[in-house]
Amino acid sequence: MSAVNVGHTVDWEFAATVGAKLVRPAPPVTDYTKGQAIEQLSASARAAEGPVRDVTGLNEGAAVTDARIVDRAEWVRAATESMRVMTGGAQGGKSGGMLARRITGAQTGAVLAFVSSGILGQYDPFASDGGELLLVYPNVIAVERQLRVSPADFRLWVCLHEVTHRVQFRANPWLAEHMSASLAVITDESGQELTQVVGRLGEFVRSKRAAEGQAAEPNSEGMVGFLRAIQSEPQRKALDQLLVLGTLLEGHADHVMDAVGPKVVPSVTVIRRRFNERRQRKQPPLQRILRTLMGFDAKMNQYTRGKAFVDHVVGEVGMAAFNTVWTSPETLPLPTEVDEPQRWIARVL
């Protein structure tokens, strides 16, 4: 099944409709608070661009574009459209059985509805206008209340991270193409026989089976291992490429956030400490399993490992030399180099 065919097996309009209806209600806010949050997030996204460009040394010279401030349902619709473009699907999905496309669309919408209550912002490099920064104001308000921090400071702090992603992709247009190419390989099952997939899955289960009568709780590493077990070798390589790229992008954004933060966010120390404590807080069992299935735990791992990689390389050689990483797919860190940045320095620099 090619990436194009995957896109056509989902009714994307139905996915957006279902997802928008299933989103959890946002925290209650007054019209004044809502308007203030939207205005401050928009202004903060513009204000963050200059410091981020200065610290990263990534400046394509283009004018600063405005962020799009959205609620949870609007984020679901935007994410659905982005997924449709990534997978090459036609709007509404015109091929395949209508019932099957509706079912897959409903499943996709349900997943996005779950994610929509936790995401603060996102840069979408696949937006129709060439890239778009989304900031989800109800979630920003919810987290700043939970952390009991200065709303204005927290909103600017969040924008530092998300604007870094915009700078990464706008300064290096090949990144989006690299992501699309890797995704196309992962979703291409045309060369695999069902018996091969089942055989690999059986080998994985046998090799990972716990002692009789015991069941291990799912974790992010286990889910990635499960996925790799049913993939062909090219798919595994493409998955590794996406995981490494995600780790680099998130780690770089966290590094930049901490480098810029003390200069422009007065209460950044308190915000970072309380935000990290929130990340590490233990979740209820059901929510923990859902987070694992949705890849949230793997995402947290990307922040930690990626930032350690960027911190080390920048500390050793400086930001200008580190930026060699953005030259091409060949200069991205290998999976074995993420946790051993000196190996990347030796190979690339």
Short mmCIF file of C-alpha atoms in Angstrom, two decimals:
data_model
loop_
_atom_site.label_atom_id
_atom_site.label_comp_id
_atom_site.label_asym_id
_atom_site.label_seq_id
_atom_site.Cartn_x
_atom_site.Cartn_y
_atom_site.Cartn_z
CA MET A 1 0.00 0.00 0.00
CA SER A 2 1.63 3.22 -1.10
CA ALA A 3 1.51 6.51 0.76
CA VAL A 4 -0.97 7.75 -1.82
CA ASN A 5 -3.19 4.73 -1.26
CA VAL A 6 -3.00 5.21 2.49
CA GLY A 7 -4.25 8.75 2.03
CA HIS A 8 -7.18 7.49 -0.06
CA THR A 9 -8.29 4.92 2.56
CA VAL A 10 -9.30 7.68 5.00
CA ASP A 11 -12.32 9.93 4.68
CA TRP A 12 -10.51 13.05 5.83
CA GLU A 13 -13.59 15.26 5.95
CA PHE A 14 -15.28 12.73 8.22
CA ALA A 15 -12.13 12.47 10.35
CA ALA A 16 -12.14 16.22 10.87
CA THR A 17 -15.85 16.25 11.71
CA VAL A 18 -15.61 13.38 14.19
CA GLY A 19 -12.46 14.72 15.80
CA ALA A 20 -13.90 18.21 16.22
CA LYS A 21 -17.01 16.77 17.92
CA LEU A 22 -15.03 14.52 20.27
CA VAL A 23 -12.60 17.12 21.65
CA ARG A 24 -12.80 17.62 25.40
CA PRO A 25 -14.32 20.92 26.56
CA ALA A 26 -11.73 23.63 27.11
CA PRO A 27 -11.25 25.27 30.52
CA PRO A 28 -13.88 27.96 31.09
CA VAL A 29 -12.58 31.44 30.33
CA THR A 30 -14.11 34.87 29.99
CA ASP A 31 -14.20 36.59 26.64
CA TYR A 32 -11.62 39.03 27.98
CA THR A 33 -9.19 36.25 28.97
CA LYS A 34 -9.69 34.51 25.63
CA GLY A 35 -9.06 37.70 23.70
CA GLN A 36 -6.02 38.56 25.79
CA ALA A 37 -4.53 35.08 25.30
CA ILE A 38 -5.04 35.18 21.54
CA GLU A 39 -3.52 38.66 21.30
CA GLN A 40 -0.53 37.83 23.51
CA LEU A 41 0.22 34.54 21.74
CA SER A 42 0.11 36.25 18.37
CA ALA A 43 2.42 39.04 19.57
CA SER A 44 4.74 36.58 21.34
CA ALA A 45 5.13 34.46 18.21
CA ARG A 46 6.29 37.55 16.32
CA ALA A 47 8.53 38.72 19.18
CA ALA A 48 10.20 35.31 19.52
CA GLU A 49 11.35 35.13 15.90
CA GLY A 50 14.22 37.63 16.16
CA PRO A 51 15.91 36.14 19.27
CA VAL A 52 15.47 32.61 17.90
CA ARG A 53 17.06 33.54 14.57
CA ASP A 54 19.93 35.24 16.40
CA VAL A 55 20.69 32.29 18.70
CA THR A 56 20.31 29.59 16.06
CA GLY A 57 22.06 31.44 13.25
CA LEU A 58 19.25 30.18 10.99
CA ASN A 59 17.85 33.14 9.12
CA GLU A 60 16.47 32.76 5.64
CA GLY A 61 15.73 36.48 5.55
CA ALA A 62 12.02 36.16 4.91
CA ALA A 63 9.47 38.32 6.68
CA VAL A 64 8.03 37.01 9.92
CA THR A 65 4.67 35.36 9.31
CA ASP A 66 1.82 35.52 11.79
CA ALA A 67 0.94 32.47 13.85
CA ARG A 68 -2.55 31.02 13.65
CA ILE A 69 -4.18 30.93 17.08
CA VAL A 70 -6.71 28.08 17.28
CA ASP A 71 -8.94 26.18 19.66
CA ARG A 72 -8.91 22.38 19.99
CA ALA A 73 -11.45 21.68 17.25
CA GLU A 74 -9.66 24.00 14.83
CA TRP A 75 -6.37 22.23 15.58
CA VAL A 76 -8.00 18.87 14.78
CA ARG A 77 -9.18 20.20 11.41
CA ALA A 78 -5.73 21.62 10.62
CA ALA A 79 -4.00 18.38 11.67
CA THR A 80 -6.38 16.35 9.54
CA GLU A 81 -5.60 18.47 6.49
CA SER A 82 -1.86 18.16 7.15
CA MET A 83 -2.13 14.36 7.42
CA ARG A 84 -4.11 14.27 4.18
CA VAL A 85 -1.38 16.19 2.37
CA MET A 86 1.40 14.07 3.90
CA THR A 87 -0.23 10.81 2.79
CA GLY A 88 -1.29 12.06 -0.62
CA GLY A 89 -5.01 11.57 0.02
CA ALA A 90 -7.72 13.37 -1.89
CA GLN A 91 -10.14 15.53 0.06
CA GLY A 92 -13.02 13.29 1.08
CA GLY A 93 -11.24 10.18 -0.20
CA LYS A 94 -12.71 9.17 -3.56
CA SER A 95 -11.38 5.60 -3.80
CA GLY A 96 -11.93 2.47 -1.74
CA GLY A 97 -15.09 1.42 0.08
CA MET A 98 -17.04 4.29 1.63
CA LEU A 99 -17.72 2.38 4.86
CA ALA A 100 -14.06 1.43 5.28
CA ARG A 101 -12.98 5.03 4.68
CA ARG A 102 -15.56 6.27 7.18
CA ILE A 103 -14.39 3.81 9.84
CA THR A 104 -10.74 4.77 9.35
CA GLY A 105 -11.72 8.42 9.34
CA ALA A 106 -13.57 8.02 12.63
CA GLN A 107 -10.57 6.29 14.18
CA THR A 108 -8.25 9.05 12.97
CA GLY A 109 -10.57 11.73 14.28
CA ALA A 110 -10.78 10.05 17.69
CA VAL A 111 -6.99 9.91 17.99
CA LEU A 112 -6.64 13.58 17.04
CA ALA A 113 -9.36 14.54 19.53
CA PHE A 114 -7.38 12.84 22.30
CA VAL A 115 -4.16 14.58 21.28
CA SER A 116 -5.87 17.97 20.91
CA SER A 117 -6.25 18.48 24.66
CA GLY A 118 -2.51 18.26 25.32
CA ILE A 119 -0.73 20.01 22.47
CA LEU A 120 0.36 23.62 23.05
CA GLY A 121 1.56 24.42 19.56
CA GLN A 122 2.82 22.93 16.35
CA TYR A 123 4.58 24.01 13.19
CA ASP A 124 2.99 22.37 10.16
CA PRO A 125 5.45 22.33 7.24
CA PHE A 126 2.82 20.70 5.01
CA ALA A 127 0.23 23.47 5.23
CA SER A 128 -1.08 24.61 1.85
CA ASP A 129 0.53 28.04 2.12
CA GLY A 130 4.01 26.58 2.59
CA GLY A 131 4.06 26.19 6.37
CA GLU A 132 1.99 27.40 9.28
CA LEU A 133 2.57 27.88 13.01
CA LEU A 134 -0.41 26.84 15.14
CA LEU A 135 -0.84 27.78 18.80
CA VAL A 136 -3.67 26.15 20.78
CA TYR A 137 -4.76 28.87 23.19
CA PRO A 138 -7.13 26.79 25.45
CA ASN A 139 -4.29 24.38 26.24
CA VAL A 140 -1.82 27.18 26.90
CA ILE A 141 -4.29 28.72 29.35
CA ALA A 142 -4.90 25.34 31.02
CA VAL A 143 -1.20 24.62 31.56
CA GLU A 144 -0.29 28.11 32.79
CA ARG A 145 -3.10 27.82 35.34
CA GLN A 146 -1.94 24.37 36.39
CA LEU A 147 1.64 25.56 36.83
CA ARG A 148 0.59 28.82 38.50
CA VAL A 149 2.99 30.91 36.44
CA SER A 150 2.85 34.33 34.80
CA PRO A 151 0.57 34.00 31.74
CA ALA A 152 2.51 36.54 29.67
CA ASP A 153 5.85 34.90 30.45
CA PHE A 154 4.56 31.39 29.82
CA ARG A 155 3.01 32.34 26.48
CA LEU A 156 6.28 33.84 25.26
CA TRP A 157 8.21 30.81 26.58
CA VAL A 158 5.98 28.41 24.64
CA CYS A 159 6.41 30.51 21.52
CA LEU A 160 10.21 30.28 21.76
CA HIS A 161 9.96 26.51 21.32
CA GLU A 162 7.35 26.52 18.56
CA VAL A 163 8.92 29.39 16.63
CA THR A 164 12.21 27.45 16.63
CA HIS A 165 10.44 24.74 14.63
CA ARG A 166 9.23 27.36 12.16
CA VAL A 167 12.79 28.66 11.80
CA GLN A 168 14.17 25.13 11.38
CA PHE A 169 11.88 24.29 8.47
CA ARG A 170 11.90 27.68 6.75
CA ALA A 171 15.70 27.88 6.79
CA ASN A 172 16.00 24.25 5.61
CA PRO A 173 13.20 23.45 3.14
CA TRP A 174 14.60 19.97 2.49
CA LEU A 175 13.51 18.85 5.97
CA ALA A 176 9.85 18.60 4.95
CA GLU A 177 10.78 16.67 1.82
CA HIS A 178 12.92 14.31 3.89
CA MET A 179 10.01 13.67 6.26
CA SER A 180 7.62 13.00 3.38
CA ALA A 181 10.04 10.59 1.71
CA SER A 182 10.56 8.63 4.93
CA LEU A 183 6.83 8.49 5.60
CA ALA A 184 6.20 7.22 2.07
CA VAL A 185 8.58 4.31 2.67
CA ILE A 186 7.00 3.46 6.03
CA THR A 187 3.50 3.32 4.53
CA ASP A 188 4.58 1.36 1.46
CA GLU A 189 3.63 -2.26 2.02
CA SER A 190 3.35 -3.24 -1.64
CA GLY A 191 6.41 -5.46 -1.51
CA GLN A 192 5.43 -7.39 1.58
CA GLU A 193 3.50 -10.62 1.79
CA LEU A 194 1.14 -11.09 4.72
CA THR A 195 3.03 -14.23 5.74
CA GLN A 196 6.24 -12.21 6.03
CA VAL A 197 4.59 -9.65 8.31
CA VAL A 198 3.03 -12.34 10.50
CA GLY A 199 6.33 -14.20 10.68
CA ARG A 200 8.24 -11.14 11.84
CA LEU A 201 5.52 -10.36 14.37
CA GLY A 202 5.72 -13.89 15.74
CA GLU A 203 9.50 -13.65 16.12
CA PHE A 204 9.10 -10.38 18.02
CA VAL A 205 6.49 -11.78 20.40
CA ARG A 206 8.55 -14.88 21.12
CA SER A 207 11.73 -12.88 21.74
CA LYS A 208 9.99 -10.40 24.05
CA ARG A 209 7.65 -12.74 25.92
CA ALA A 210 7.85 -12.30 29.67
CA ALA A 211 7.87 -15.18 32.14
CA GLU A 212 4.75 -17.33 32.09
CA GLY A 213 1.83 -15.56 33.74
CA GLN A 214 3.52 -12.13 33.76
CA ALA A 215 2.74 -9.20 31.52
CA ALA A 216 4.98 -6.19 31.12
CA GLU A 217 3.38 -2.75 31.05
CA PRO A 218 3.68 -1.19 27.58
CA ASN A 219 6.31 1.50 27.13
CA SER A 220 7.53 3.70 24.30
CA GLU A 221 10.53 1.49 23.52
CA GLY A 222 8.28 -1.57 23.39
CA MET A 223 5.85 0.10 21.02
CA VAL A 224 8.66 1.15 18.68
CA GLY A 225 10.03 -2.40 18.84
CA PHE A 226 6.61 -3.80 18.03
CA LEU A 227 6.31 -1.50 15.02
CA ARG A 228 9.79 -2.38 13.80
CA ALA A 229 9.00 -6.09 14.13
CA ILE A 230 6.36 -6.00 11.39
CA GLN A 231 8.32 -3.73 9.05
CA SER A 232 10.62 -4.51 6.16
CA GLU A 233 14.24 -3.41 6.37
CA PRO A 234 13.70 -0.24 4.27
CA GLN A 235 10.74 0.65 6.50
CA ARG A 236 12.82 0.19 9.63
CA LYS A 237 15.49 2.46 8.23
CA ALA A 238 12.88 5.09 7.34
CA LEU A 239 11.36 4.84 10.83
CA ASP A 240 14.81 5.35 12.36
CA GLN A 241 15.28 8.41 10.15
CA LEU A 242 12.01 9.93 11.32
CA LEU A 243 12.71 9.17 14.98
CA VAL A 244 16.19 10.69 14.78
CA LEU A 245 14.91 13.76 12.96
CA GLY A 246 12.16 14.23 15.54
CA THR A 247 14.67 13.87 18.35
CA LEU A 248 16.95 16.47 16.76
CA LEU A 249 14.15 18.96 16.06
CA GLU A 250 12.66 18.74 19.56
CA GLY A 251 16.03 18.75 21.31
CA HIS A 252 17.21 21.74 19.29
CA ALA A 253 14.01 23.63 20.11
CA ASP A 254 14.41 22.91 23.83
CA HIS A 255 18.07 24.01 23.68
CA VAL A 256 17.11 27.28 21.97
CA MET A 257 14.26 27.82 24.42
CA ASP A 258 16.72 27.60 27.33
CA ALA A 259 19.32 29.74 25.56
CA VAL A 260 16.90 32.55 24.74
CA GLY A 261 14.58 32.25 27.72
CA PRO A 262 16.71 33.97 30.40
CA LYS A 263 17.13 37.01 28.12
CA VAL A 264 13.45 37.61 27.37
CA VAL A 265 11.33 35.68 29.92
CA PRO A 266 11.72 37.10 33.46
CA SER A 267 10.33 34.06 35.31
CA VAL A 268 11.86 31.42 33.04
CA THR A 269 13.58 29.52 35.89
CA VAL A 270 10.30 28.92 37.69
CA ILE A 271 8.50 28.03 34.47
CA ARG A 272 11.11 25.50 33.37
CA ARG A 273 11.25 23.83 36.79
CA ARG A 274 7.49 23.48 37.13
CA PHE A 275 7.08 22.40 33.49
CA ASN A 276 9.68 19.65 33.92
CA GLU A 277 7.94 18.47 37.09
CA ARG A 278 4.70 18.29 35.16
CA ARG A 279 6.34 16.20 32.41
CA GLN A 280 7.62 13.70 34.97
CA ARG A 281 4.40 13.38 36.96
CA LYS A 282 3.06 9.82 37.04
CA GLN A 283 -0.19 9.35 35.13
CA PRO A 284 -3.17 7.10 36.03
CA PRO A 285 -2.83 3.59 34.47
CA LEU A 286 -5.40 4.06 31.67
CA GLN A 287 -4.06 7.47 30.68
CA ARG A 288 -0.50 6.12 30.82
CA ILE A 289 -1.38 3.32 28.40
CA LEU A 290 -3.14 5.75 26.06
CA ARG A 291 -0.17 8.10 26.14
CA THR A 292 2.11 5.19 25.24
CA LEU A 293 -0.10 4.11 22.36
CA MET A 294 -0.23 7.69 21.07
CA GLY A 295 3.54 8.06 21.30
CA PHE A 296 3.60 10.74 24.03
CA ASP A 297 6.22 8.89 26.08
CA ALA A 298 8.44 8.58 23.04
CA LYS A 299 7.97 12.32 22.47
CA MET A 300 9.18 13.10 25.99
CA ASN A 301 12.18 10.88 25.36
CA GLN A 302 12.94 12.87 22.22
CA TYR A 303 13.06 16.13 24.18
CA THR A 304 15.52 14.71 26.72
CA ARG A 305 17.85 12.85 24.37
CA GLY A 306 17.74 15.48 21.66
CA LYS A 307 18.53 18.34 24.00
CA ALA A 308 21.45 16.41 25.50
CA PHE A 309 22.82 15.88 21.97
CA VAL A 310 22.48 19.55 21.00
CA ASP A 311 23.80 20.80 24.35
CA HIS A 312 26.92 18.65 24.00
CA VAL A 313 27.69 19.51 20.37
CA VAL A 314 27.08 23.25 20.79
CA GLY A 315 29.16 23.21 23.96
CA GLU A 316 32.02 21.48 22.14
CA VAL A 317 32.08 23.25 18.77
CA GLY A 318 29.65 26.19 18.95
CA MET A 319 26.34 26.85 17.19
CA ALA A 320 27.86 27.74 13.80
CA ALA A 321 29.59 24.36 13.51
CA PHE A 322 26.56 22.57 14.92
CA ASN A 323 24.47 24.01 12.08
CA THR A 324 26.31 21.67 9.71
CA VAL A 325 23.66 19.20 10.88
CA TRP A 326 21.14 21.01 8.66
CA THR A 327 23.14 20.54 5.45
CA SER A 328 21.53 17.35 4.14
CA PRO A 329 20.10 13.98 5.27
CA GLU A 330 23.66 12.65 5.36
CA THR A 331 24.70 15.16 8.05
CA LEU A 332 21.82 14.31 10.38
CA PRO A 333 22.91 12.19 13.36
CA LEU A 334 22.70 8.45 12.96
CA PRO A 335 20.61 6.52 15.51
CA THR A 336 23.83 5.39 17.20
CA GLU A 337 25.12 8.97 17.41
CA VAL A 338 22.19 10.60 19.24
CA ASP A 339 23.40 9.30 22.59
CA GLU A 340 27.07 9.57 21.62
CA PRO A 341 27.41 13.04 20.09
CA GLN A 342 31.20 12.81 19.89
CA ARG A 343 30.72 10.15 17.20
CA TRP A 344 28.67 12.62 15.16
CA ILE A 345 31.33 15.30 15.63
CA ALA A 346 34.01 12.87 14.46
CA ARG A 347 32.03 11.73 11.43
CA VAL A 348 30.58 15.04 10.22
CA LEU A 349 32.93 17.75 11.48
#
